[in-house]
Structures are given as structure tokens and as C-alpha cells.
Coordinates of C-alpha atoms in Angstrom, one line a residue:
X1 CA 1.5 28.2 28.3
X2 CA -2.6 27.4 29.1
X3 CA -3.2 24.5 28.7
X4 CA -7.1 22.6 30.0
X5 CA -7.3 19.1 31.2
X6 CA -10.5 17.0 32.1
X7 CA -12.1 16.0 35.2
X8 CA -14.9 14.9 37.6
X9 CA -16.4 17.1 39.7
X10 CA -17.7 14.0 41.7
X11 CA -13.8 13.0 41.7
X12 CA -12.2 16.3 42.8
X13 CA -14.8 17.7 45.3
X14 CA -14.2 17.0 48.9
X15 CA -15.6 13.7 50.8
X16 CA -15.6 15.5 54.2
X17 CA -18.2 18.4 53.6
X18 CA -21.9 18.0 55.0
X19 CA -24.1 16.6 52.9
X20 CA -26.3 20.1 53.2
X21 CA -23.1 22.5 52.8
X22 CA -22.3 20.2 50.2
X23 CA -26.0 19.9 48.0
X24 CA -25.8 23.6 48.7
X25 CA -22.4 24.4 47.2
X26 CA -23.9 22.4 44.2
X27 CA -26.7 24.2 43.9
X28 CA -26.0 27.4 44.1
X29 CA -22.8 26.4 41.3
X30 CA -25.6 25.7 39.2
X31 CA -28.2 28.4 40.3
X32 CA -24.5 30.7 38.7
X33 CA -24.1 29.1 36.0
X34 CA -27.2 30.1 34.4
X35 CA -27.8 33.5 36.0
X36 CA -24.6 33.8 34.1
X37 CA -26.0 32.5 30.9
X38 CA -29.2 34.8 31.0
X39 CA -26.1 37.5 32.0
X40 CA -24.1 37.2 29.1
X41 CA -27.5 36.6 26.5
X42 CA -28.9 39.4 28.0
X43 CA -25.4 41.0 27.1
X44 CA -24.7 39.8 23.1
X45 CA -28.6 41.0 22.9
X46 CA -27.6 44.8 23.8
X47 CA -24.3 44.8 22.0
X48 CA -26.5 43.3 18.6
X49 CA -29.2 45.9 19.1
X50 CA -26.1 48.7 18.7
X51 CA -25.2 46.6 15.2
X52 CA -29.2 47.1 14.6
X53 CA -29.4 51.2 15.1
X54 CA -26.5 51.2 12.9
X55 CA -28.5 49.4 10.1
X56 CA -30.9 52.6 9.6
X57 CA -28.4 55.5 12.0
X58 CA -24.9 57.3 10.5
X59 CA -22.6 59.6 12.9
X60 CA -22.9 62.9 12.3
X61 CA -20.2 65.2 14.1
X62 CA -21.2 68.8 14.9
X63 CA -19.4 71.3 16.4
X64 CA -17.3 68.5 17.6
X65 CA -20.5 67.4 18.8
X66 CA -21.1 63.8 18.1
X67 CA -24.7 62.5 17.0
X68 CA -26.5 59.8 15.4
X69 CA -28.8 60.7 12.6
X70 CA -31.3 59.0 10.4
X71 CA -30.1 57.8 7.2
X72 CA -30.3 55.4 4.4
X73 CA -28.0 53.8 2.0
X74 CA -28.5 53.5 -1.8
X75 CA -31.6 51.8 -3.4
X76 CA -31.3 48.1 -3.3
X77 CA -32.9 48.0 -7.5
X78 CA -29.4 50.1 -8.6
X79 CA -27.3 47.7 -8.2
X80 CA -29.4 44.8 -9.0
X81 CA -30.8 43.7 -12.4
X82 CA -33.7 44.6 -13.6
X83 CA -36.2 42.6 -12.8
X84 CA -34.1 40.6 -10.2
X85 CA -36.3 38.5 -8.1
X86 CA -35.4 40.0 -4.1
X87 CA -36.2 38.4 -1.1
X88 CA -37.5 40.2 0.9
X89 CA -39.2 43.3 2.0
X90 CA -36.2 45.9 1.3
X91 CA -35.8 48.7 -0.5
X92 CA -32.2 50.5 1.0
X93 CA -29.2 48.8 2.8
X94 CA -27.4 50.0 5.9
X95 CA -26.2 53.9 5.2
X96 CA -22.0 54.3 5.3
X97 CA -20.0 56.5 7.1
X98 CA -20.6 60.1 5.7
X99 CA -17.3 61.9 4.3
X100 CA -17.7 64.8 7.0
X101 CA -17.0 62.4 9.8
X102 CA -14.1 60.4 8.0
X103 CA -12.0 63.6 7.4
X104 CA -12.6 65.5 11.1
X105 CA -9.9 64.1 14.0
X106 CA -12.0 64.7 16.0
X107 CA -14.5 62.1 15.2
X108 CA -11.5 59.9 14.0
X109 CA -10.0 59.9 18.1
X110 CA -13.4 58.3 18.9
X111 CA -15.1 56.0 16.1
X112 CA -11.2 54.4 16.3
X113 CA -12.2 53.2 19.5
X114 CA -15.5 52.1 19.3
X115 CA -16.3 48.5 20.6
X116 CA -13.1 47.6 21.8
X117 CA -12.1 46.2 25.5
X118 CA -12.8 49.7 27.9
X119 CA -16.1 50.6 25.5
X120 CA -17.4 47.1 26.2
X121 CA -16.7 48.0 30.1
X122 CA -18.6 51.0 29.6
X123 CA -21.4 49.1 27.9
X124 CA -21.2 46.7 31.0
X125 CA -21.5 49.1 33.5
X126 CA -24.3 51.9 31.0
X127 CA -26.7 48.5 30.5
X128 CA -25.4 46.3 33.6
X129 CA -23.9 47.7 36.6
X130 CA -25.4 48.7 40.2
X131 CA -25.4 52.0 39.4
X132 CA -25.1 52.4 35.7
X133 CA -22.6 54.7 33.6
X134 CA -21.3 58.4 35.0
X135 CA -22.4 61.7 33.2
X136 CA -18.7 62.6 33.4
X137 CA -18.2 59.0 32.2
X138 CA -20.4 59.8 28.6
X139 CA -18.6 63.1 28.2
X140 CA -15.8 61.4 27.9
X141 CA -17.5 59.0 25.3
X142 CA -18.8 60.4 22.9
X143 CA -19.6 57.7 20.9
X144 CA -21.2 55.4 24.0
X145 CA -23.3 58.8 24.6
X146 CA -24.6 58.5 21.3
X147 CA -25.8 54.7 21.1
X148 CA -26.7 55.5 24.6
X149 CA -29.4 58.4 23.8
X150 CA -31.3 56.5 21.0
X151 CA -31.5 53.4 23.5
X152 CA -31.2 54.2 27.2
X153 CA -30.8 52.1 30.6
X154 CA -34.4 49.5 30.8
X155 CA -33.7 49.5 35.0
X156 CA -36.1 46.3 36.0
X157 CA -34.4 43.8 33.3
X158 CA -30.9 44.1 35.9
X159 CA -29.0 41.0 36.9
X160 CA -28.6 39.7 40.0
X161 CA -25.3 38.1 40.4
X162 CA -22.3 39.1 41.9
X163 CA -20.1 41.7 40.4
X164 CA -16.7 40.3 40.3
X165 CA -18.5 36.7 38.8
X166 CA -20.2 39.0 35.7
X167 CA -17.1 40.6 34.9
X168 CA -15.1 37.1 34.4
X169 CA -18.2 36.0 32.4
X170 CA -17.8 39.3 30.3
X171 CA -14.1 39.4 29.7
X172 CA -14.4 36.1 28.8
X173 CA -17.9 37.2 25.8
X174 CA -14.9 40.3 25.1
X175 CA -12.2 38.0 24.4
X176 CA -14.6 35.9 21.3
X177 CA -15.8 39.2 20.7
X178 CA -12.6 40.4 19.2
X179 CA -11.4 37.0 17.8
X180 CA -14.5 37.5 15.9
X181 CA -13.7 40.7 14.5
X182 CA -9.5 40.3 14.6
X183 CA -9.2 38.6 11.3
X184 CA -8.4 40.1 8.6
X185 CA -9.0 37.1 6.1
X186 CA -12.6 36.4 7.0
X187 CA -13.2 40.5 6.0
X188 CA -11.8 40.0 3.0
X189 CA -13.7 36.9 1.6
X190 CA -16.9 38.6 3.0
X191 CA -15.5 41.9 0.3
X192 CA -14.9 39.0 -2.0
X193 CA -18.0 37.1 -1.9
X194 CA -20.0 39.7 -2.8
X195 CA -18.2 41.0 -5.7
X196 CA -18.7 37.9 -7.1
X197 CA -21.9 37.3 -6.5
X198 CA -22.9 41.0 -7.4
X199 CA -20.6 40.0 -10.9
X200 CA -22.3 36.1 -11.5
X201 CA -25.8 37.6 -10.9
X202 CA -25.4 41.0 -13.2
X203 CA -23.3 39.0 -16.7
X204 CA -24.3 35.1 -15.5
X205 CA -28.2 35.0 -14.9
X206 CA -28.5 31.6 -16.3
X207 CA -25.9 29.8 -14.3
X208 CA -26.5 31.8 -11.1
X209 CA -30.7 31.0 -11.8
X210 CA -29.7 26.9 -12.3
X211 CA -27.6 27.0 -8.9
X212 CA -30.0 29.1 -6.8
X213 CA -32.7 26.1 -8.0
X214 CA -29.8 23.6 -7.1
X215 CA -30.1 25.1 -3.5
X216 CA -33.7 25.5 -3.3
X217 CA -33.9 21.6 -4.1
X218 CA -31.8 20.7 -2.4
X219 CA -33.2 22.1 0.9
X220 CA -36.1 21.0 0.0
X221 CA -34.6 17.1 -0.4
X222 CA -33.1 17.6 3.1
X223 CA -36.3 18.5 4.2
X224 CA -38.3 15.3 3.2
X225 CA -35.1 12.9 4.4
X226 CA -36.0 15.0 7.7
X227 CA -39.1 13.7 7.8
X228 CA -38.8 10.7 6.7
X229 CA -35.8 9.5 8.8
X230 CA -38.5 10.8 11.7
X231 CA -40.9 8.8 10.4
X232 CA -38.5 5.9 10.5
X233 CA -37.6 6.8 14.5
X234 CA -40.7 7.0 15.2
X235 CA -41.6 3.7 13.6
X236 CA -38.8 1.0 14.7
X237 CA -38.7 3.1 18.5
X238 CA -35.8 4.4 19.5
X239 CA -33.4 2.6 17.9
X240 CA -31.6 5.0 15.9
X241 CA -33.2 3.7 11.7
X242 CA -31.7 6.1 9.6
X243 CA -27.5 6.2 11.6
X244 CA -27.5 2.2 10.7
X245 CA -26.2 0.5 8.0
X246 CA -25.0 -3.0 7.2
X247 CA -24.4 -3.0 3.8
X248 CA -21.2 -2.3 4.1
X249 CA -20.2 -5.1 6.6
X250 CA -18.6 -8.2 5.0
X251 CA -20.9 -11.3 4.6
X252 CA -19.3 -12.4 8.2
X253 CA -20.3 -9.2 9.9
X254 CA -23.4 -9.6 8.8
X255 CA -23.8 -13.3 10.4
X256 CA -22.0 -12.3 13.1
X257 CA -24.5 -9.3 14.4
X258 CA -27.5 -11.1 13.8
X259 CA -26.0 -14.6 15.8
X260 CA -25.3 -12.6 18.9
X261 CA -28.5 -10.8 18.7
X262 CA -30.2 -14.1 18.7
X263 CA -27.9 -15.4 21.6
X264 CA -28.3 -12.7 24.0
X265 CA -32.6 -13.0 22.8
X266 CA -32.4 -16.6 23.6
X267 CA -30.7 -16.0 27.3
X268 CA -33.1 -13.5 28.2
X269 CA -35.8 -15.6 27.8
X270 CA -34.3 -18.5 30.0
X271 CA -33.5 -15.3 32.7
X272 CA -37.8 -15.2 32.7
X273 CA -38.0 -18.8 33.6
X274 CA -35.3 -19.0 36.3
X275 CA -35.9 -15.2 37.6
X276 CA -39.7 -15.4 38.1
X277 CA -38.9 -11.9 40.5
X278 CA -37.4 -9.6 37.2
X279 CA -39.8 -11.2 34.3
X280 CA -41.0 -7.9 33.3
X281 CA -37.3 -7.1 33.1
X282 CA -35.9 -9.8 30.6
X283 CA -39.3 -9.7 29.0
X284 CA -38.6 -5.6 28.5
X285 CA -34.7 -6.2 26.9
X286 CA -35.9 -9.9 25.3
X287 CA -38.9 -7.7 23.5
X288 CA -35.8 -4.7 22.7
X289 CA -33.5 -7.7 21.2
X290 CA -36.0 -9.2 19.3
X291 CA -36.8 -5.5 17.7
X292 CA -33.2 -4.4 16.3
X293 CA -33.7 -7.8 14.5
X294 CA -36.5 -6.9 13.0
X295 CA -34.6 -3.3 12.4
X296 CA -31.8 -4.9 10.7
X297 CA -33.7 -7.4 8.5
X298 CA -36.0 -3.9 7.2
X299 CA -32.4 -1.9 6.5
X300 CA -30.8 -4.4 4.9
X301 CA -33.9 -5.0 2.7
X302 CA -33.9 -1.6 2.5
X303 CA -30.5 -1.0 1.2
X304 CA -30.3 -3.4 -1.2
X305 CA -33.2 -1.8 -2.8
X306 CA -31.5 1.2 -3.1
X307 CA -27.7 -0.2 -4.5
X308 CA -29.8 -1.9 -7.4
X309 CA -31.7 1.6 -7.8
X310 CA -28.3 4.5 -6.7
X311 CA -26.7 3.8 -10.7
X312 CA -30.1 3.9 -12.1
X313 CA -30.0 7.9 -10.2
X314 CA -26.9 8.4 -11.0
X315 CA -26.9 8.4 -15.1
X316 CA -30.0 10.4 -14.8
X317 CA -27.9 12.9 -12.6
X318 CA -24.7 13.0 -14.9
X319 CA -27.2 13.3 -17.8
X320 CA -28.5 17.0 -16.5
X321 CA -24.8 18.9 -16.7
X322 CA -26.6 21.9 -15.8
X323 CA -27.2 20.7 -12.5
X324 CA -24.0 18.8 -12.3
X325 CA -22.1 22.0 -12.7
X326 CA -24.8 23.6 -10.2
X327 CA -23.7 21.0 -7.2
X328 CA -19.9 21.4 -8.2
X329 CA -20.4 24.8 -7.7
X330 CA -21.3 24.2 -4.3
X331 CA -18.7 22.1 -3.5
X332 CA -16.2 24.4 -5.3
X333 CA -16.9 27.9 -2.2
X334 CA -14.7 25.2 0.5
X335 CA -13.2 23.4 -1.6
X336 CA -9.9 23.7 -3.9
X337 CA -9.7 20.7 -5.8
X338 CA -13.5 21.8 -7.1
X339 CA -12.5 24.8 -8.1
X340 CA -10.7 23.9 -10.7
X341 CA -13.3 21.5 -12.1
X342 CA -14.9 24.3 -12.9
X343 CA -12.5 25.9 -14.1
X344 CA -11.3 23.0 -16.8
X345 CA -15.5 22.3 -17.0
X346 CA -15.3 26.2 -18.2
X347 CA -12.6 25.6 -20.7
X348 CA -14.1 23.1 -22.7
X349 CA -17.4 23.4 -22.7
X350 CA -19.1 26.6 -24.3
X351 CA -20.9 28.8 -22.4
X352 CA -25.1 30.4 -23.2
X353 CA -24.8 33.1 -25.0
X354 CA -25.1 35.7 -21.8
X355 CA -23.2 33.7 -19.2
X356 CA -19.7 34.7 -18.8
X357 CA -17.2 31.7 -18.0
X358 CA -16.0 31.8 -14.7
X359 CA -12.6 31.9 -15.2
X360 CA -13.2 35.6 -16.6
X361 CA -16.0 36.4 -13.9
X362 CA -12.7 35.7 -11.7
X363 CA -11.1 38.2 -13.1
X364 CA -13.5 41.1 -13.1
X365 CA -13.4 40.5 -10.2
X366 CA -9.7 41.3 -9.4
X367 CA -10.7 44.7 -11.4
X368 CA -12.5 45.8 -10.0
X369 CA -11.0 45.9 -6.6
X370 CA -7.5 46.2 -7.3
X371 CA -9.9 49.9 -8.8
X372 CA -12.1 50.4 -5.4
X373 CA -8.2 50.5 -3.5
X374 CA -6.2 52.2 -6.4
X375 CA -8.6 54.9 -5.7
X376 CA -10.7 54.8 -3.0
X377 CA -12.9 58.1 -2.5
X378 CA -13.5 59.2 -5.7
X379 CA -15.7 57.9 -8.0
X380 CA -14.4 55.7 -11.0
X381 CA -14.7 56.5 -14.8
X382 CA -15.5 54.2 -17.9
X383 CA -11.9 55.1 -18.6
X384 CA -10.2 54.3 -15.4
X385 CA -11.3 50.4 -16.2
X386 CA -10.5 50.5 -19.9
X387 CA -7.4 51.2 -18.7
X388 CA -7.1 48.2 -16.5
X389 CA -9.1 45.8 -18.5
X390 CA -8.4 47.1 -22.3
X391 CA -10.5 43.9 -23.1
X392 CA -13.7 44.9 -21.5
X393 CA -17.1 44.0 -22.8
X394 CA -20.0 47.1 -23.2
X395 CA -21.6 44.8 -20.4
X396 CA -19.0 43.7 -18.0
X397 CA -18.3 47.2 -17.8
X398 CA -21.4 49.3 -17.4
X399 CA -22.1 46.8 -14.1
X400 CA -18.0 47.3 -12.7
X401 CA -18.9 51.1 -13.0
X402 CA -22.2 50.5 -11.1
X403 CA -20.6 48.4 -8.3
X404 CA -17.8 50.4 -8.1
X405 CA -18.9 53.4 -7.8
X406 CA -22.2 52.7 -5.7
X407 CA -19.9 50.1 -3.0
X408 CA -17.2 52.8 -2.6
X409 CA -18.4 54.9 0.2
X410 CA -18.3 51.4 2.8
X411 CA -14.8 50.6 1.9
X412 CA -13.0 51.4 4.4
X413 CA -9.2 53.2 3.2
X414 CA -5.4 51.5 3.6
X415 CA -5.1 52.9 7.1
X416 CA -9.0 51.3 8.2
X417 CA -8.3 48.8 6.1
X418 CA -8.6 46.2 9.4
X419 CA -10.0 48.4 12.2
X420 CA -13.3 47.1 13.1
X421 CA -15.4 50.4 13.9
X422 CA -14.7 51.2 9.8
X423 CA -15.7 47.5 8.6
X424 CA -19.3 47.6 10.8
X425 CA -21.0 50.0 7.9
X426 CA -19.5 47.8 4.9
X427 CA -20.2 44.2 6.5
X428 CA -23.7 45.4 7.7
X429 CA -24.9 46.7 4.2
X430 CA -22.7 43.0 2.7
X431 CA -24.8 40.6 4.5
X432 CA -28.2 43.2 3.9
X433 CA -27.4 42.0 -0.2
X434 CA -26.5 39.1 0.3
X435 CA -29.6 38.3 2.7
X436 CA -32.1 39.9 0.0
X437 CA -30.2 37.6 -2.8
X438 CA -31.2 34.8 -1.3
X439 CA -26.8 33.9 -0.8
X440 CA -27.2 34.7 3.4
X441 CA -24.8 31.7 4.0
X442 CA -21.9 34.0 3.0
X443 CA -23.3 36.7 5.6
X444 CA -20.6 36.8 8.9
X445 CA -21.8 37.0 12.2
X446 CA -21.2 40.5 13.5
X447 CA -21.4 39.3 17.6
X448 CA -21.3 36.4 19.6
X449 CA -24.9 35.5 20.2
X450 CA -26.1 32.4 23.2
X451 CA -28.7 30.0 21.2
X452 CA -31.7 28.9 23.1
X453 CA -31.4 26.4 25.5
X454 CA -28.0 26.9 25.5
X455 CA -25.4 26.8 29.0
X456 CA -22.1 28.6 28.5
X457 CA -19.2 27.5 30.8
X458 CA -18.6 29.3 33.6
X459 CA -14.5 30.3 34.6
X460 CA -14.1 30.1 38.8
X461 CA -11.2 31.4 40.7
X462 CA -10.6 32.1 44.2
X463 CA -11.6 34.9 44.2
X464 CA -14.7 34.1 41.8
X465 CA -15.2 31.3 45.3
X466 CA -15.1 34.1 48.0
X467 CA -17.7 36.0 46.1
X468 CA -20.8 33.6 45.9
X469 CA -19.9 31.5 48.6
X470 CA -18.5 33.8 51.8
X471 CA -19.5 37.2 50.8
X472 CA -23.7 36.6 49.9
X473 CA -25.7 39.3 50.4
X474 CA -28.1 36.0 51.8
X475 CA -28.0 33.1 53.9
X476 CA -25.7 30.6 52.1
X477 CA -22.5 32.1 53.4
X478 CA -19.9 30.4 54.3
X479 CA -16.6 31.1 56.6
X480 CA -13.6 30.2 55.1
X481 CA -10.1 30.6 56.8
X482 CA -7.2 30.5 55.3
X483 CA -4.1 27.8 57.4
X484 CA -3.2 30.4 60.2
X485 CA -6.6 30.0 61.5
X486 CA -8.3 33.8 60.2
X487 CA -10.8 34.4 58.2
X488 CA -11.2 35.1 55.3
X489 CA -12.6 38.4 54.5
X490 CA -12.6 40.3 51.3
X491 CA -11.5 39.1 47.6
X492 CA -8.7 40.5 48.1
X493 CA -6.9 38.2 50.6
X494 CA -8.8 35.1 49.0
X495 CA -6.7 36.7 46.0
X496 CA -4.2 35.6 48.9
X497 CA -4.7 32.9 50.1
X498 CA -5.8 30.5 46.8
X499 CA -4.7 27.4 48.5
X500 CA -7.0 27.5 51.3
X501 CA -10.2 28.4 49.1
X502 CA -9.6 25.5 46.8
X503 CA -8.6 23.3 49.3
X504 CA -12.2 23.9 51.7
X505 CA -14.3 23.3 48.5
X506 CA -12.1 20.4 47.0
X507 CA -9.0 18.0 47.1
X508 CA -6.3 20.0 46.4
X509 CA -3.9 17.7 46.3
X510 CA -6.5 15.0 43.8
X511 CA -6.7 18.3 41.2
X512 CA -2.4 19.1 41.4
X513 CA -2.5 15.2 41.3
X514 CA -4.6 15.3 37.7
X515 CA -2.9 18.6 36.0
X516 CA 0.6 16.9 37.2
X517 CA 0.1 13.5 34.7
X518 CA -1.3 16.2 31.9
X519 CA 1.8 18.0 32.2
X520 CA 0.0 20.8 33.9
X521 CA 0.7 22.9 37.3
X522 CA -2.6 23.8 38.2
X523 CA -3.0 27.8 38.0
X524 CA -6.7 28.1 40.4
X525 CA -8.9 28.7 37.8
X526 CA -11.1 25.8 36.4
X527 CA -14.1 26.0 33.8
X528 CA -17.4 24.5 35.4
X529 CA -18.8 22.7 32.7
X530 CA -22.8 22.4 32.1
X531 CA -24.5 20.1 34.3
X532 CA -21.3 19.8 36.3
X533 CA -20.2 16.5 35.5
X534 CA -17.6 18.0 34.5
X535 CA -14.4 20.3 35.1
X536 CA -11.5 21.9 33.2
X537 CA -8.5 22.1 35.0
X538 CA -6.5 25.0 33.7
X539 CA -2.8 24.7 34.5
X540 CA 0.3 25.9 33.2
X541 CA 2.4 23.9 30.7
X542 CA 5.5 22.3 32.5
X543 CA 9.2 23.6 30.9
X544 CA 10.8 20.2 30.3
X545 CA 14.5 20.6 29.5
X546 CA 15.7 19.5 26.4
X547 CA 16.9 17.3 25.0
X548 CA 20.5 18.6 23.8
X549 CA 21.0 20.6 27.7
X550 CA 20.6 17.1 29.6
X551 CA 24.2 15.8 31.5
X552 CA 25.6 13.1 29.4
X553 CA 26.5 9.6 31.3
X554 CA 29.6 9.7 32.4
X555 CA 32.3 7.8 29.9
X556 CA 35.7 6.0 30.5
X557 CA 38.5 8.5 31.1
X558 CA 39.7 7.4 27.5
X559 CA 36.7 9.3 25.7
X560 CA 37.1 12.4 24.9
X561 CA 34.1 14.9 25.7
X562 CA 32.9 17.5 24.0
X563 CA 30.7 20.0 26.4
X564 CA 27.3 20.7 25.8
X565 CA 27.6 24.5 25.6
X566 CA 30.2 24.0 22.3
X567 CA 26.6 22.0 20.5
X568 CA 24.8 24.3 18.4
X569 CA 21.2 24.0 18.5
X570 CA 21.3 23.2 14.7
X571 CA 23.6 20.4 15.0
X572 CA 21.3 19.2 17.8
X573 CA 18.3 19.2 15.6
X574 CA 20.0 17.9 12.2
X575 CA 21.3 15.1 14.5
X576 CA 17.3 14.3 15.9
X577 CA 16.0 14.7 11.8
X578 CA 19.0 11.6 11.3
X579 CA 17.9 9.7 14.3
X580 CA 13.9 9.7 13.5
X581 CA 15.1 9.3 9.6
X582 CA 16.9 5.9 11.1
X583 CA 13.7 5.1 13.4
X584 CA 11.7 5.1 10.1
X585 CA 14.1 3.0 8.2
X586 CA 14.4 0.4 11.1
X587 CA 10.2 0.3 11.5
X588 CA 9.8 -0.6 7.8
X589 CA 12.6 -3.1 7.8
X590 CA 11.0 -4.8 10.9
X591 CA 7.9 -5.0 9.6
X592 CA 9.3 -7.0 5.6
X593 CA 11.0 -9.1 7.7
X594 CA 8.0 -9.9 9.5
X595 CA 5.8 -10.4 6.8
X596 CA 8.8 -12.7 5.0
X597 CA 8.4 -14.2 8.2
X598 CA 5.0 -14.8 7.9
X599 CA 5.5 -16.0 4.4
X600 CA 7.8 -18.5 5.1
X601 CA 6.3 -20.2 8.2
X602 CA 3.1 -20.1 6.2
X603 CA 5.0 -21.9 2.6
X604 CA 6.7 -24.0 5.1
X605 CA 2.5 -25.3 6.7
X606 CA 0.8 -25.7 3.4
X607 CA 4.5 -27.8 1.8
X608 CA 4.3 -30.2 5.7
X609 CA 0.8 -30.7 3.9
X610 CA 1.1 -31.9 0.6
X611 CA 4.5 -34.2 1.4
X612 CA 1.3 -35.9 4.8

């Protein structure tokens, strides 16, 4: 089991290396961090182009030849009520997979492996490899060939990184990408949220409008608060005015805060007189103390005023029941307690004439979902919906029929439900609908992208250090020797001599000691964090013998011994639980005895004072 521990780069790097070599070592690692981040960003953008292409194209197969044809999904206005305010200039959603492709065994054979680890390696070879992809490889991957015909390689944007370092960085990206799509709950949750949003737009328009207005007002309020905090930040210099709170401190806490700052201020003023050579430094510190004192006074006065105004604001807010419900509804998206509170509100209050209650909406979501699964690939009729929900109303029947038939082509079959390639058309369609209806916060990411201004951590092992410093094409090559005095000339030899590679640049004993302090055994891998101030050392967790397998203490010959092998693991675990319960009970008794003793001593002292 692999774990990581953190260490300072300065503490593990060798101190006996020449200064120019040490500086070259650090500079090369810094450049590699930047170049690796640029490469992974470019790779993520290229992968994102694949998804973007599928928003306007869909696959087609003819004579076992797979191609991408331009296509469109259903019209946005077909699934939304008349007069609904669309927040984007979009007329159609992305297209689904055609029935011809779904029913083709040849297509399913190639399409099922799209964007797996092998395909992601092929994407690297196509767009970032030194020689590009060979025609024979393209013929073996017809799905990838269809993408390449629309997105050809751009040779002017090739990275200058070492190939091995690029492969290490790509392996981390592939793991992140696969983890993003391997969670089936993520896809199921998106499906349920889409049904909930569409049903709410159709069957609860007033509540939906109030909710969106609440979210809009909340966002505008946050923007105004940030602007106000920014002004306060400028007025009070670099002191974080918006992060300080004094009103919650006790009276003694407030007094100590002001007194400590005044003592520092007076100390710096005296330093100005006793140390004329550093007068400017002490003056700056004294001014800083005075600035903090002024800030504390301002914040304390402002919080006192807000404490008086807040009850009035809360009373005004609570008077608006619709806004209160919208606030609880915003919390209910990730809070089960708030969701139960909404159900109770529905039971207690009478709903609007045009809005159905939330409990009914939740049941309709289940009806639509079950119908799609039960009659997948077929046209859903009103009779089928009535048989599943006999008490359904005419307006609810129309909406459920509309949603079922428009969404059906995008929903994967049961056997393909958890396969990522078959989920992509559905995810792209849902993200587009959520974006144009104002619920983009429910959309999900399709590919990990590096934010601008951020650097990725870089995993390094012995062959990676060899590639950077011993086999580079520029003049920074170093000769690294194994413990027999032979020069290491290849990555394969570097892999067999990990100790020699790491000990050439780092204090290997120090690294192994840090790992051992955390119960790890160093596995000659580490992550370089941005800034190169800190590294994460990877190691395998050392296996410790369980308590029931330890040898017993030697006892007298009269005492009978029970062989360790005859003690079952279940009995040992039960005995451990009993001992832990006894420890907790004794701990509570110990604390109670301490409290009683303290009360007794206090009472004795008070009695003695009374007698005196």
C-alpha cells in the first residue's frame, strides 16, 4: 500500500555538490515543471476538442468504415415550455448515437474502447509524439481515425520535453481522467438532476422562477460584497479587514488584544530612541501597530452596529416565505436535512395553483426514469405512463411523455450504462440543457483541465532523473556512476541502479529516514511540488505484525499456556473491543474523580476562608 510523506527539498538535497551543479539541478527541475504543465494543458485541450467535436458531429458506419458526420439533436424549444427565457443562443442540443451504429457489432467493438488508456496513448502519439502516428496504427483504430480526419496534427506546437518525462506526466493525467469517469454515481446523479430540472420548469414554473431570482440576487450580493471588501482592503492597507472578527471574543480577550498591540507599539517607539541606526525599521513597525489598533477599533464598532441591525434584517427576510423556501431549496441540493424540511413545508403550506408540490415532483422523476429503463429504445405512449402512474394528471402526462421520448435516444442501454463512451452523448446533451436553462452548476466536467497560472506536481523516478540530466540533447549532461564505478548510459541501467541515481543528487539516507519516521519504505519515487520548496516522498506502508501473532510473555511453568495458533482472529478482535471499552470507561471514571477532587479542594479552601 503506497503512501506519501512531505519533506523540504533543502533538507534532502546533497550539500557536497558543487554550487553551479546544484543551481543547474534546481533550474532544470523548475523548467521541467513549467514545460510539463504546458504539455499536459495542451493535451487536455486536445482531448477537450474531441468532446467539442461530438457536439456537432456523430458517428456513422458504412461498409465497416467509421466516419464522423455533421448532425444535430432535437430543438431546444421542443423540450422547454413556450416563452421560456433561454440564457444562450443555442437552437439544438448535441446529437445522439445513431441506431445503425448502436446495432453494429463492428462499431461497438471499436467504440467501446474509445478514450481508454490505450486510446489516450494513441492520442499522445498522434499529436505530441516525435514522429506522429503511423498509417498502420490508424487503420487499427478507425474511431480515432475519424477524429484525426477532422482534427489533424499541428507540427508547430510540439513540446520539447523528454519523451520519458512526458509519459510519466501523461500517466498521471490518464489516472485522473479515468477516475473522473469511473464513478457511476456521478452519471446517475446527473440523470436525476436533468429530470428534476425539466419537470420543475414545466410543472412548477412559479417556484422555479423564484428560485432562479434568488440565485441571481445572491450572486449579485456576493459581487457587491467582494467589491466592498476590496475597498475596505485598500483603506486598511494589507490588513485583511474582511477576515477579522472581534465581536465574538470575550471581554478579557478584547482587552488582551488591544493591550498587546499597545505594548508592541510602545516598545517600538522606545527602540527608535535607543537604536537610532534602525530608526526607519522601528518607525515602520510602530506605524503598523497603530494601523492594526485603528483597524480593530473600526471593526469592533462596525460589528456592534451589525448586531443591532441583523435582527431587523432577519425579521424582514423571514417575512418573505417564498425567498425563505428558495434559500432552503438551494441548501437542499447537497443537504438531506434541508430536503426533508422542504417536504415538511409542502405538507404544511398550500401550494400555488399552477405548481405541483415537491413530493409529487420527486415521484414523477422516478416514474420517468423507470419508464426509460423499462421501455428503452421504444416510443413511450401515454397508456404506458398511465399504467405506471394511474393518478397522473393531463398536464403531467403530456410533460412526462415529451421528456421520455426526447431523452430516450441519449440514454445508454443497460449493458452499456457504466461504459464511458456511451455516456458521452448523454453528458454533452445534459450539460447543454443545464447551461441554457440557468442550471450550469449541475453540469459535470468531461476532461481535467489545468487552470491558467497553476503548475502541476511532477512525479520523478530514477529513469526520469537520468533522462533529464544524463541523456539530454543540450550541454547540461552529467555523468552518473554506479557503485562499481561504471557510467550509467541508459534508462534501463538507471532502473537497475536506483540507489546510485538518487544518491547522486539527494541524501538517500535522509530520505529513507524521513520515510521510516512515517512508517514507510522508500520506493524511489517522489512528487516535485510547484516552487520546489517541498517534495512528497512515496513509500510502501511497512507491514506490522498483528497483536494476536506476537509472542507471549514467558510465564512460570505452573501457568498453562494457550498456543497462539489456536486463538481465532474473531476472538482476538472481540477481546480488543472489550479492552477498548474498559479503557474508555476507566478514562471517564478518572475524569470524574479529578472533577470531584477539584470541587472538594475548592470547597475546603472556601470553608477555611470563612472560618478565618
